[in-house]
Coordinates of C-alpha atoms and ligand atoms in Angstrom, one line a residue:
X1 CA 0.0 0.0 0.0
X2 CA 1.5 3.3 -0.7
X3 CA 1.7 6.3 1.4
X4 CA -1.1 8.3 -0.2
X5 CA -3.1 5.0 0.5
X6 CA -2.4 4.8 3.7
X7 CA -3.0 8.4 4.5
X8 CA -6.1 8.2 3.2
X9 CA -7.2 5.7 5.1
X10 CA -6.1 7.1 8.6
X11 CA -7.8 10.2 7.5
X12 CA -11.3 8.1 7.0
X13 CA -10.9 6.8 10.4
X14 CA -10.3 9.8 11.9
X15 CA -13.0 11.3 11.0
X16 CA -15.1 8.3 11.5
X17 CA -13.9 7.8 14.8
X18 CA -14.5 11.9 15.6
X19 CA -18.0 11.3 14.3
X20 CA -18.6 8.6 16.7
X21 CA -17.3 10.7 19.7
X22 CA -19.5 13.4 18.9
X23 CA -23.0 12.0 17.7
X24 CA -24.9 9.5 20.0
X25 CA -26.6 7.6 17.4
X26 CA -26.1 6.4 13.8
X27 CA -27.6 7.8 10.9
X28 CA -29.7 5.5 8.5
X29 CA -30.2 7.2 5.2
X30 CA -27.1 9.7 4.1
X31 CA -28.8 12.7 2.1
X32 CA -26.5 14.8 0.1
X33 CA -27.6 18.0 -1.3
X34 CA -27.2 20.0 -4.6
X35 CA -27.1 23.2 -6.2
X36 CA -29.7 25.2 -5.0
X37 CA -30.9 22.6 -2.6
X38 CA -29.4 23.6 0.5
X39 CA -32.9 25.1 1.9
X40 CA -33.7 21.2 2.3
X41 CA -31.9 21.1 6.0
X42 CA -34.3 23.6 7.4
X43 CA -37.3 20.3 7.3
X44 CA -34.6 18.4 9.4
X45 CA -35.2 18.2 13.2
X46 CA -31.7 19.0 13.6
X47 CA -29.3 17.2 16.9
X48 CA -26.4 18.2 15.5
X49 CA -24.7 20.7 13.3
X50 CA -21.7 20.4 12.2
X51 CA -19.7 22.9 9.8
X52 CA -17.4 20.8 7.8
X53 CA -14.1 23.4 9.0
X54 CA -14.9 21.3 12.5
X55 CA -14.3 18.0 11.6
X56 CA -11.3 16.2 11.0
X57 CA -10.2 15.7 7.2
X58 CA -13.3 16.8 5.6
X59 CA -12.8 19.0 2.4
X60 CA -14.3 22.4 2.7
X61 CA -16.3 23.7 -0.4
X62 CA -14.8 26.5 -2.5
X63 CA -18.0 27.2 -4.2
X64 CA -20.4 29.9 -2.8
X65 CA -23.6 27.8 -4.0
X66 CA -22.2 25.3 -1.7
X67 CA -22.5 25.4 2.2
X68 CA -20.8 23.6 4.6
X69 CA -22.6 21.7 7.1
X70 CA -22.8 18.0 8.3
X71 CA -26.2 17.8 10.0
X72 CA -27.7 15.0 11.7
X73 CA -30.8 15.0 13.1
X74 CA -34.8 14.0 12.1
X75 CA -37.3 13.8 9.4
X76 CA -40.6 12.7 10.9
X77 CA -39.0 9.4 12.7
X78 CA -36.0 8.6 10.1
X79 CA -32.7 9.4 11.6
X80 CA -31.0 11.4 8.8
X81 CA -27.6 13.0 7.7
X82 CA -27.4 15.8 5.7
X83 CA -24.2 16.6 4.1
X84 CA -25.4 20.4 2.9
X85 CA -22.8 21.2 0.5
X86 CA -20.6 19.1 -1.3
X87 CA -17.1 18.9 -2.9
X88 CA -16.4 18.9 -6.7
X89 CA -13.6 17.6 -8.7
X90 CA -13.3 20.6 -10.8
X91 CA -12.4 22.6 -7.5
X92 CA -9.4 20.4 -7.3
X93 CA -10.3 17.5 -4.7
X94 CA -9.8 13.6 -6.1
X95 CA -12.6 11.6 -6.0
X96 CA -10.9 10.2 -3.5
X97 CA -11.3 13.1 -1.5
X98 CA -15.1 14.5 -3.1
X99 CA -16.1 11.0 -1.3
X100 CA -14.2 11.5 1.9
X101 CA -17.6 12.3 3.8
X102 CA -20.1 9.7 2.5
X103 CA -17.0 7.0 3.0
X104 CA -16.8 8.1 6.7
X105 CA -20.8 8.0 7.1
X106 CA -21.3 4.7 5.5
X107 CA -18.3 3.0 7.9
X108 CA -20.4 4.8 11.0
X109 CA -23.4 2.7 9.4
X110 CA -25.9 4.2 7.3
X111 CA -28.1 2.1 5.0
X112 CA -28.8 4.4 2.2
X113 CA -27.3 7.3 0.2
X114 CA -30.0 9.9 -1.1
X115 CA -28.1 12.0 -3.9
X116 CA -29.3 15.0 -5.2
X117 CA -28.3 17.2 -8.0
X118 CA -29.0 20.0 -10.5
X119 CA -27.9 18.4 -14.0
X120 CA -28.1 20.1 -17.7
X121 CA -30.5 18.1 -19.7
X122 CA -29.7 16.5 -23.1
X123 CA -32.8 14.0 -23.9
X124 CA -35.5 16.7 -25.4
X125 CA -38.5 14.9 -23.5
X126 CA -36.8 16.5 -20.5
X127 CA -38.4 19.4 -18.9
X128 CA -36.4 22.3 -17.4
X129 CA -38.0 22.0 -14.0
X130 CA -38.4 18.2 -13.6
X131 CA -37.2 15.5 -11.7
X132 CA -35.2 12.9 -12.8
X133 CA -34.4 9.7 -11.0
X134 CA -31.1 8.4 -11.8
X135 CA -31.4 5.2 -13.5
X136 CA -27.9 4.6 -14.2
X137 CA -24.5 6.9 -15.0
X138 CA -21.8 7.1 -17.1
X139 CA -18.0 8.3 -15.7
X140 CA -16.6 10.6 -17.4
X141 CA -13.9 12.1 -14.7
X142 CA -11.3 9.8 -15.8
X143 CA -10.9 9.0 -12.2
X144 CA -12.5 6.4 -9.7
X145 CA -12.4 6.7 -6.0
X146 CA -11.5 2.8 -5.4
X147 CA -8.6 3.2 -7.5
X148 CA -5.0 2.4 -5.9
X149 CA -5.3 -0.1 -2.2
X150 CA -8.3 -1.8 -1.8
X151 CA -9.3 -1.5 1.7
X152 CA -10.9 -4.6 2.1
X153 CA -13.1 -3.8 5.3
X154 CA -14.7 -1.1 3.6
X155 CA -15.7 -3.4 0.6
X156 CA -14.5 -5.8 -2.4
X157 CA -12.1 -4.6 -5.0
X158 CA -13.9 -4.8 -8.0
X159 CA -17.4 -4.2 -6.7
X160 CA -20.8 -5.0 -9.0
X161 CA -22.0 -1.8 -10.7
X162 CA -25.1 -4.0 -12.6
X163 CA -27.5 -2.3 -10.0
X164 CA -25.7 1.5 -9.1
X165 CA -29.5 3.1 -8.7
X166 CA -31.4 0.5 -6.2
X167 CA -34.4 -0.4 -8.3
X168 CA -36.5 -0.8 -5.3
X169 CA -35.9 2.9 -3.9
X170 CA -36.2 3.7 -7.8
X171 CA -40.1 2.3 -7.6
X172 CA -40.5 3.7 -4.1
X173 CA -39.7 7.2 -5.3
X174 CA -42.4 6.9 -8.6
X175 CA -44.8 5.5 -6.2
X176 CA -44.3 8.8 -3.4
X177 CA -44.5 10.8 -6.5
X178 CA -47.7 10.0 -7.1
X179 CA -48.8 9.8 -4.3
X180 CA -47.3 13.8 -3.6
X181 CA -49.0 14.4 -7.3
X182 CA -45.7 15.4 -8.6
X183 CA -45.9 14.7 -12.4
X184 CA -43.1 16.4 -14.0
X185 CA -40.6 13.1 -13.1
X186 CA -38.7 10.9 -15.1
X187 CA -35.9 8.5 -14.9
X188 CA -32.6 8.6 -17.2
X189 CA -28.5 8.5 -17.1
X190 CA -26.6 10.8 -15.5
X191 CA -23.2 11.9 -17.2
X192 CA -20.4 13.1 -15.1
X193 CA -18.4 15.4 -15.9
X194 CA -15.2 16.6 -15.3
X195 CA -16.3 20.5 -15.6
X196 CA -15.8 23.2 -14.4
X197 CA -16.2 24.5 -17.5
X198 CA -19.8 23.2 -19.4
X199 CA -20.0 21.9 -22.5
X200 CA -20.0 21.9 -25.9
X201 CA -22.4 22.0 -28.6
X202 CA -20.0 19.1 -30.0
X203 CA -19.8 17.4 -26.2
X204 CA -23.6 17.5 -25.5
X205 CA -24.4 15.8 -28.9
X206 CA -21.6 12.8 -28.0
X207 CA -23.3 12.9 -24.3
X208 CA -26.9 12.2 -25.9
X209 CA -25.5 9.6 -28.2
X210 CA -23.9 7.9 -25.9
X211 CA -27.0 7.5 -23.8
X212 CA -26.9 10.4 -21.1
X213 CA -30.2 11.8 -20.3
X214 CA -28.6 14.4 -18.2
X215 CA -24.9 15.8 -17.5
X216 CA -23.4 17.4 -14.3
X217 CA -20.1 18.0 -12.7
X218 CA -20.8 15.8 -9.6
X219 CA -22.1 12.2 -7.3
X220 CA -20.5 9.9 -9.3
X221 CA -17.8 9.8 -7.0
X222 CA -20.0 9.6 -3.7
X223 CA -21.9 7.1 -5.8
X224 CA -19.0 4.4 -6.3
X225 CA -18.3 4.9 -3.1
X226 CA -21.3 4.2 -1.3
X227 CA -22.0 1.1 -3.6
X228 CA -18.7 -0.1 -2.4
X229 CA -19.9 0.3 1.2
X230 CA -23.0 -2.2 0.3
X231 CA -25.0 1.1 0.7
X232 CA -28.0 1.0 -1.6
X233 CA -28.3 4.8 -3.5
X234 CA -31.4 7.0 -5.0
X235 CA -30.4 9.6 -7.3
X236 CA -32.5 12.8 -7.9
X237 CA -31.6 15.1 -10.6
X238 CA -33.4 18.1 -10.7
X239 CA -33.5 19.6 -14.5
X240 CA -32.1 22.9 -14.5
X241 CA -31.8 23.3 -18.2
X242 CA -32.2 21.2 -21.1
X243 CA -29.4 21.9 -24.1
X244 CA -30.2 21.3 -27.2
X245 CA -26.4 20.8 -29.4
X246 CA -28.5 22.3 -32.6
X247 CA -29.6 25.3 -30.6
X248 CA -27.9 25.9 -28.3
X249 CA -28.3 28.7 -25.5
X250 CA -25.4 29.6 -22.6
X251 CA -25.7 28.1 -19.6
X252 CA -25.5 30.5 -16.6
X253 CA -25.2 29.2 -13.0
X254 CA -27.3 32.0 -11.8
X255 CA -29.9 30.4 -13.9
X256 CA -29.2 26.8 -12.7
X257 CA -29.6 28.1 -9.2
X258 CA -33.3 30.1 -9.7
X259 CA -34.3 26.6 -11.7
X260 CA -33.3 24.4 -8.5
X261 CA -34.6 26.4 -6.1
X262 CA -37.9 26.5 -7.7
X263 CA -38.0 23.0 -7.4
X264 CA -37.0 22.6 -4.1
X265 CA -40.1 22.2 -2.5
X266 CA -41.4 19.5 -4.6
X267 CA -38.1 17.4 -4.1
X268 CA -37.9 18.1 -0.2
X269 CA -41.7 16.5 -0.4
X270 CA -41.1 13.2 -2.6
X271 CA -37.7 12.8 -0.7
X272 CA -39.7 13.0 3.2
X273 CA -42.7 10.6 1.7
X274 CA -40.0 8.4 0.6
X275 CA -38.3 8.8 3.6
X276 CA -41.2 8.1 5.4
X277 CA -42.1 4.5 3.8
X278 CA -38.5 3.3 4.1
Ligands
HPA301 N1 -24.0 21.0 -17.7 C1 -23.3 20.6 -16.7 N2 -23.6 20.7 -15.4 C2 -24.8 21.3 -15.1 C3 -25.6 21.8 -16.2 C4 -25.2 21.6 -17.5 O1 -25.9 22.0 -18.5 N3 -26.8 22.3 -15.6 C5 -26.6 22.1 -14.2 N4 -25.4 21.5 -14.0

């Protein structure tokens, strides 16, 4: 194992072993939030907040759409942590690093990962404004976060990636959808990216052909990782704009924000229902 290996893995059980100190009970469902959908932690019955600066080894955001906050606490009678803010390749991190927190909070114990992003959309039947649940993503960092020492406790080295989006919490979330009369949801594949700058007319015509639904700069990463952990993962992609390569329009973060935040409240109401029939 090499040194970089070895750090890392100290680091992890630092910070898990911090975590455990600090917080009196374990987490079931990890939910990590987006762009523009920070609000989210203000539903949770909160026992705990912790800013990210606090704890040991954790990455601290560079962006300013991103805070920084590790909060555990309750939604309706699910124990929840909310990682509110999250870390990006394009600032710099590794994956290796990006996934630092949901690594830590899957070896504490939790069951699920909740992932939630906003993501350009490339399939046309895609509604700036909608939902999508991840069905399935392609990589395009050019990194993964297992790569180098497996760390065998934490999970196999070449783990199964047949079933990255649990198809149960994938049929769980149509189901609370309809049940919260949310109607502008669909499923697709998510495209990571390494960003930060967007793309192309050129790229977003090779995305759609190569099957993405919907591209992003992010949880691809966390996503590998918690898979790896035995975790099972929901991923919710809310639509901020949909690019068409044969007319295309810029793409302005201001305007991916306002399109998030709009859909906040719908997403913080499908993700407590689900929550709440876990
Ligand atoms: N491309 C990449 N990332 C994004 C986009 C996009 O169009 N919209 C929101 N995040």
């Amino acid at each position: 194992m090499s040194m970089t290996d070895k750090d890392y893995q100290r680091q992890v059980e630092e910070c898990v072993s911090f975590l455990k100190r600090k917080l009196d009970y374990t987490p079931r469902t990890i939910i990590q939030l987006g762009t523009g959908l920070s609000e989210f932690a203000h539903d949770i019955e909160a026992d705990y907040v912790l800013p990210y600066s606090e704890i040991p080894h954790f990455p601290t955001p560079t962006v300013t759409s991103h805070q920084g906050n590790l909060i555990l606490g309750r939604l309706g009678d699910h124990k929840v942590v909310v990682l509110q803010g999250r870390f990006h390749y394009y600032e710099g991190y590794s994956t290796k690093e990006v996934a630092l927190p949901v690594r830590a909070l899957s070896l504490l114990g939790a069951e699920h990962l909740f992932i939630t992003n906003a993501a350009g959309g490339l399939n046309p039947d895609l509604q700036p404004g909608s939902i999508m649940v991840i069905r399935d993503h392609l990589n395009f960092l050019g990194e993964n976060p297992l790569r180098g020492a497996n760390v065998d406790s934490w999970g196999p080295r070449f783990p199964d990636l047949s079933e990255p989006y649990n198809q149960d919490l994938i049929k769980t979330a149509f189901a609370c959808a309809t049940a919260c009369k949310i109607d502008n949801i669909g499923t697709g594949v998510y495209a990571c990216i390494p960003g930060p700058s967007l793309e192309t007319p050129a790229e977003t015509r090779f995305l759609r052909q190569a099957g993405a639904d919907a591209v992003g700069m992010s949880s691809v990463p966390e996503v590998i990782v918690a898979i790896h952990g035995g975790l099972k993962v929901l991923g919710l992609s809310v639509v901020s704009n949909v690019n068409d390569p044969d007319n295309f329009v810029p793409i302005v973060l201001e305007d991916i924000i306002d399109a998030a935040a709009r859909v906040e409240p719908q997403l913080k109401k499908l993700v407590t229902k689900i929550l709440s029939s876990l």
